[in-house]
Amino acid sequence: MRERVGDGGLYWTSADRSAAAALSGAQVPAAGLLLWIESFGRDDYGAGNGGALGGLCLLVGVPLLLPVVGMALTFVLTLPSVVLARLATRRLGGPSWLWHLVAPVAPALVWGTVTALPFSWPLTTTVGVLTALGVLPTLGVAYVRGRSWLPGGVWWRAALGSAGLFVLAFGGGVLATESGLIKQYEPPKLSAARLVGEWHGPHGAVLRLGPDGHAEATGLPAEPPVDDWPEKEFVRCDGTGTWAREDGESDGGREGIGLRLKGDCGDETHWSFGGSVDAPELFVIFGELDGGEPTILRPARS
């Protein structure tokens, strides 16, 4: 279907929507694989990246999400970018492919800002990722438009392209891990001297660790007493107690500290090491208000 000249290009056709959905969805398997591989270099806070089971879930789950994610990307990124590119070409001139190449930056900036603010994600990351997801489908819609393909032509071509992108992503991920570009995350090994001091967490939580093994807590989440479990996932404690560095053999291999507070704060809680040597963290996988998220303590700034 060839492009009409009227109304400045501020429209899209059913063929545009079909091409955009097919090309947007074609990127999802490769993008999901790269995201999974990239997660190896980040702290999972003891949750694990899933191993073989995670890979199986990825292979099964991603195809089921392709239509949904592809259609979402179509209306959020691709079609607005196509309209902007056509309008810029007709009003400002220049190569059409160049406008289709840069147009995804505009909607990516809008949705990247909306996405970054609630989660405190870096704006450069959200805008960069969304722009990358918008470029190929936007260029693809421009390429497909004007070609007399059967309705299903773009879909099987997109499927072949998706397989090729997945192979490239897999090969790139293997090279990145083998070359050390993406390194497996390892928690820091913190000495007792590095642990002494004041640690701050969310919702006003404070933990003070003394060099003599004395500990003071304010609003600190702790595992509940035995008689309160499983009704309570955690309790918040104020008070004093003791702490000691632990090798992590009782907590899945993560080194950390064992914290025992007096009063109704339950049994000893193991706070694991996280973060890095330069930016150390202590964490437990409970205590956040939304549930299931780790509570992270960081050293107070001097």
Coordinates of C-alpha atoms in Angstrom, one line a residue:
M1 CA 0.0 0.0 0.0
R2 CA 1.6 3.3 -1.1
E3 CA 1.7 6.3 1.0
R4 CA -0.8 9.1 0.3
V5 CA 0.3 12.7 0.1
G6 CA -2.6 14.3 2.0
D7 CA -2.9 15.7 5.6
G8 CA 0.8 15.9 6.3
G9 CA 1.2 12.3 7.1
L10 CA -0.6 12.6 10.4
Y11 CA -2.3 9.2 10.2
W12 CA -1.5 5.5 10.1
T13 CA -3.1 2.6 8.2
S14 CA -4.0 -0.9 9.2
A15 CA -0.9 -2.0 7.3
D16 CA 1.2 0.3 9.4
R17 CA -0.2 -1.2 12.6
S18 CA 0.3 -4.7 11.4
A19 CA 3.9 -4.0 10.4
A20 CA 4.7 -2.1 13.6
A21 CA 3.2 -4.9 15.8
A22 CA 5.2 -7.6 13.9
L23 CA 8.5 -5.7 14.0
S24 CA 8.1 -4.6 17.6
G25 CA 7.3 -8.1 18.8
A26 CA 10.2 -9.5 16.8
Q27 CA 12.7 -7.7 19.0
V28 CA 11.2 -9.0 22.3
P29 CA 13.0 -12.4 22.4
A30 CA 16.4 -10.9 21.8
A31 CA 15.8 -8.1 24.2
G32 CA 14.6 -10.5 26.9
L33 CA 17.6 -12.7 26.4
L34 CA 20.0 -9.7 26.7
L35 CA 18.2 -8.5 29.8
W36 CA 18.6 -11.9 31.4
I37 CA 22.3 -12.1 30.5
E38 CA 22.9 -8.6 31.8
S39 CA 21.3 -9.5 35.1
F40 CA 24.2 -11.9 35.8
G41 CA 26.4 -8.8 36.6
R42 CA 23.9 -7.3 39.1
D43 CA 23.1 -8.2 42.7
D44 CA 20.0 -10.3 42.8
Y45 CA 19.9 -10.0 46.6
G46 CA 19.8 -13.7 47.0
A47 CA 16.8 -14.2 44.7
G48 CA 18.9 -15.9 42.0
N49 CA 18.5 -15.5 38.2
G50 CA 16.6 -18.7 37.8
G51 CA 19.4 -20.9 36.2
A52 CA 18.0 -23.5 33.9
L53 CA 14.5 -23.0 35.2
G54 CA 14.7 -19.3 34.5
G55 CA 15.9 -20.0 31.0
L56 CA 13.0 -22.4 30.4
C57 CA 10.5 -19.9 31.8
L58 CA 12.0 -17.3 29.4
L59 CA 11.6 -19.5 26.4
V60 CA 8.0 -20.4 27.3
G61 CA 6.9 -17.1 28.6
V62 CA 8.3 -14.7 26.0
P63 CA 6.4 -16.1 23.0
L64 CA 3.1 -15.8 25.0
L65 CA 3.9 -12.1 25.7
L66 CA 4.9 -11.2 22.1
P67 CA 1.5 -10.1 20.9
V68 CA 0.9 -8.0 24.1
V69 CA 4.3 -6.4 24.2
G70 CA 4.5 -5.9 20.5
M71 CA 1.1 -4.1 20.4
A72 CA 2.1 -2.0 23.4
L73 CA 5.3 -0.9 21.8
T74 CA 3.4 -0.2 18.6
F75 CA 1.1 2.4 20.1
V76 CA 3.6 3.8 22.6
L77 CA 6.7 4.1 20.4
T78 CA 6.5 3.0 16.8
L79 CA 3.4 4.7 15.4
P80 CA 4.0 8.0 17.1
S81 CA 7.5 7.9 15.7
V82 CA 6.3 7.1 12.2
V83 CA 3.9 10.1 12.3
L84 CA 6.6 12.4 13.6
A85 CA 9.1 11.2 10.9
R86 CA 6.6 11.7 8.1
L87 CA 5.6 15.1 9.3
A88 CA 9.3 16.2 9.6
T89 CA 10.1 14.9 6.2
R90 CA 7.4 16.9 4.5
R91 CA 7.8 20.1 6.5
L92 CA 11.6 20.2 6.9
G93 CA 12.8 18.0 4.0
G94 CA 15.8 15.8 4.1
P95 CA 16.2 12.0 3.8
S96 CA 13.1 10.2 5.0
W97 CA 15.2 7.4 6.5
L98 CA 17.1 9.8 8.7
W99 CA 13.9 11.2 10.2
H100 CA 12.6 7.7 10.8
L101 CA 15.9 7.0 12.5
V102 CA 15.8 9.9 15.0
A103 CA 12.1 10.2 15.5
P104 CA 11.9 7.5 18.2
V105 CA 13.9 9.7 20.6
A106 CA 10.8 11.9 21.2
P107 CA 8.3 9.3 22.4
A108 CA 11.2 7.5 24.2
L109 CA 11.9 10.7 26.1
V110 CA 8.3 11.1 27.2
W111 CA 7.8 7.5 28.3
G112 CA 11.3 7.2 29.6
T113 CA 10.7 10.1 32.0
V114 CA 7.3 8.6 33.0
T115 CA 9.0 5.3 33.7
A116 CA 12.1 6.6 35.4
L117 CA 10.5 8.9 38.0
P118 CA 8.5 6.4 40.0
F119 CA 11.3 3.8 40.2
S120 CA 14.2 6.2 40.5
W121 CA 15.8 4.6 37.4
P122 CA 18.5 6.6 35.5
L123 CA 16.8 8.6 32.7
T124 CA 19.6 7.8 30.3
T125 CA 18.9 4.1 30.7
T126 CA 15.1 4.3 30.2
V127 CA 15.3 6.7 27.3
G128 CA 18.1 4.8 25.7
V129 CA 16.4 1.4 26.0
L130 CA 13.1 2.7 24.7
T131 CA 14.8 4.5 21.8
A132 CA 16.6 1.3 20.8
L133 CA 13.3 -0.6 20.9
G134 CA 11.6 2.1 18.7
V135 CA 14.3 2.5 16.0
L136 CA 14.0 -0.8 14.1
P137 CA 10.2 -1.0 13.9
T138 CA 10.0 2.7 12.8
L139 CA 12.5 2.1 10.0
G140 CA 10.7 -1.1 9.2
V141 CA 7.3 0.5 8.8
A142 CA 8.9 3.0 6.4
Y143 CA 10.4 0.2 4.5
V144 CA 7.3 -2.0 4.3
R145 CA 5.1 0.9 3.3
G146 CA 4.8 1.0 -0.5
R147 CA 5.6 -2.7 -1.0
S148 CA 2.9 -5.0 -2.3
W149 CA 3.3 -7.7 0.3
L150 CA 0.5 -10.1 1.2
P151 CA -1.0 -9.4 4.7
G152 CA 1.0 -12.2 6.2
G153 CA 4.2 -11.3 4.4
V154 CA 5.5 -8.9 7.1
W155 CA 4.8 -11.4 9.8
W156 CA 6.8 -14.3 8.5
R157 CA 9.6 -12.0 7.6
A158 CA 9.5 -10.6 11.1
A159 CA 9.6 -14.1 12.5
L160 CA 12.8 -14.8 10.5
G161 CA 14.3 -11.6 11.6
S162 CA 13.4 -12.3 15.2
A163 CA 15.2 -15.6 15.0
G164 CA 18.3 -13.9 13.6
L165 CA 18.2 -11.2 16.3
F166 CA 18.0 -13.9 19.0
V167 CA 21.0 -15.7 17.6
L168 CA 23.0 -12.5 17.4
A169 CA 22.0 -11.6 21.0
F170 CA 23.0 -15.1 22.2
G171 CA 26.3 -14.9 20.5
G172 CA 26.9 -11.4 21.8
G173 CA 26.0 -12.4 25.3
V174 CA 28.4 -15.4 25.2
L175 CA 31.2 -13.2 23.9
A176 CA 30.5 -10.6 26.6
T177 CA 30.6 -13.1 29.4
E178 CA 33.6 -15.0 28.1
S179 CA 35.6 -11.8 27.5
G180 CA 34.7 -10.5 31.0
L181 CA 32.7 -7.6 29.7
I182 CA 29.8 -8.9 31.8
K183 CA 31.1 -10.4 35.1
Q184 CA 29.2 -12.6 37.4
Y185 CA 28.3 -10.6 40.4
E186 CA 30.1 -11.4 43.7
P187 CA 29.1 -9.8 47.0
P188 CA 31.9 -7.9 48.8
K189 CA 33.8 -9.4 51.7
L190 CA 33.6 -6.9 54.5
S191 CA 35.8 -7.0 57.6
A192 CA 34.4 -6.4 61.0
A193 CA 36.1 -3.0 61.0
R194 CA 34.2 -1.9 57.8
L195 CA 30.9 -2.9 59.5
V196 CA 31.3 -0.7 62.6
G197 CA 29.3 2.4 62.3
E198 CA 25.7 3.6 61.5
W199 CA 23.6 2.1 58.8
H200 CA 20.5 3.7 57.4
G201 CA 17.5 2.0 55.6
P202 CA 14.0 2.8 54.4
H203 CA 11.2 4.1 56.6
G204 CA 13.6 5.5 59.1
A205 CA 15.4 2.3 59.9
V206 CA 18.8 2.8 61.6
L207 CA 21.3 0.2 62.8
R208 CA 24.4 1.1 64.8
L209 CA 27.1 -1.5 65.1
G210 CA 29.7 -1.0 67.8
P211 CA 33.3 -2.4 67.7
D212 CA 32.6 -4.4 70.9
G213 CA 29.7 -6.3 69.3
H214 CA 27.0 -4.0 70.8
A215 CA 24.1 -3.1 68.4
E216 CA 21.4 -0.5 68.6
A217 CA 18.3 -0.5 66.3
T218 CA 15.6 2.0 65.5
G219 CA 12.6 1.0 63.3
L220 CA 14.6 -2.0 62.1
P221 CA 12.7 -4.9 60.5
A222 CA 13.4 -8.3 62.1
E223 CA 12.0 -11.8 61.8
P224 CA 9.0 -12.2 64.1
P225 CA 8.9 -14.3 67.3
V226 CA 8.0 -18.0 66.7
D227 CA 4.6 -17.5 68.2
D228 CA 3.8 -14.7 65.8
W229 CA 4.8 -16.6 62.6
P230 CA 3.3 -17.0 60.0
E231 CA 0.7 -14.3 60.8
K232 CA 3.5 -11.7 60.7
E233 CA 6.1 -11.5 58.0
F234 CA 8.3 -9.2 60.1
V235 CA 8.3 -6.9 63.1
R236 CA 9.9 -3.5 63.5
C237 CA 12.1 -3.2 66.5
D238 CA 13.7 -0.5 68.6
G239 CA 16.3 -1.5 71.1
T240 CA 19.7 -2.9 71.8
G241 CA 21.4 -6.3 71.2
T242 CA 24.5 -7.9 69.9
W243 CA 26.0 -8.6 66.5
A244 CA 28.8 -10.7 65.0
R245 CA 30.2 -11.3 61.6
E246 CA 29.1 -14.6 60.0
D247 CA 30.6 -16.6 57.1
G248 CA 27.1 -17.3 55.6
E249 CA 27.2 -21.1 55.8
S250 CA 23.7 -21.0 57.4
D251 CA 22.3 -18.6 54.8
G252 CA 23.0 -20.0 51.4
G253 CA 26.7 -19.0 51.2
R254 CA 26.2 -15.2 51.7
E255 CA 28.5 -13.7 54.2
G256 CA 27.0 -11.1 56.6
I257 CA 26.3 -10.4 60.2
G258 CA 24.1 -12.2 62.8
L259 CA 22.0 -9.6 64.7
R260 CA 20.2 -10.5 67.9
L261 CA 18.1 -7.8 69.5
K262 CA 16.6 -8.0 73.0
G263 CA 12.8 -7.9 73.6
D264 CA 10.1 -9.1 71.2
C265 CA 12.3 -9.0 68.1
G266 CA 12.3 -12.7 67.4
D267 CA 15.3 -14.9 66.7
E268 CA 18.6 -13.9 65.4
T269 CA 18.4 -12.2 62.0
H270 CA 21.1 -12.7 59.3
W271 CA 21.9 -9.6 57.4
S272 CA 23.7 -10.5 54.2
F273 CA 26.4 -8.4 52.4
G274 CA 25.5 -6.8 49.2
G275 CA 26.5 -3.9 46.9
S276 CA 30.2 -3.5 46.3
V277 CA 33.4 -2.9 48.3
D278 CA 33.1 0.9 47.6
A279 CA 29.3 1.0 48.3
P280 CA 28.6 -1.8 50.7
E281 CA 25.1 -2.9 51.8
L282 CA 23.4 -5.1 54.4
F283 CA 20.1 -6.6 53.4
V284 CA 17.3 -9.0 54.4
I285 CA 14.6 -10.3 52.0
F286 CA 11.7 -8.9 54.0
G287 CA 10.5 -5.6 55.6
E288 CA 9.5 -3.5 52.6
L289 CA 5.9 -2.3 52.5
D290 CA 5.1 -3.8 49.1
G291 CA 6.3 -7.3 50.3
G292 CA 8.9 -9.6 48.7
E293 CA 11.4 -6.8 48.3
P294 CA 14.7 -6.7 50.3
T295 CA 15.3 -4.2 53.0
I296 CA 18.7 -2.6 52.3
L297 CA 20.8 -0.7 54.7
R298 CA 23.7 1.5 53.6
P299 CA 26.4 3.3 55.6
A300 CA 25.5 6.7 56.9
R301 CA 27.4 9.5 55.0
S302 CA 30.1 11.0 57.1

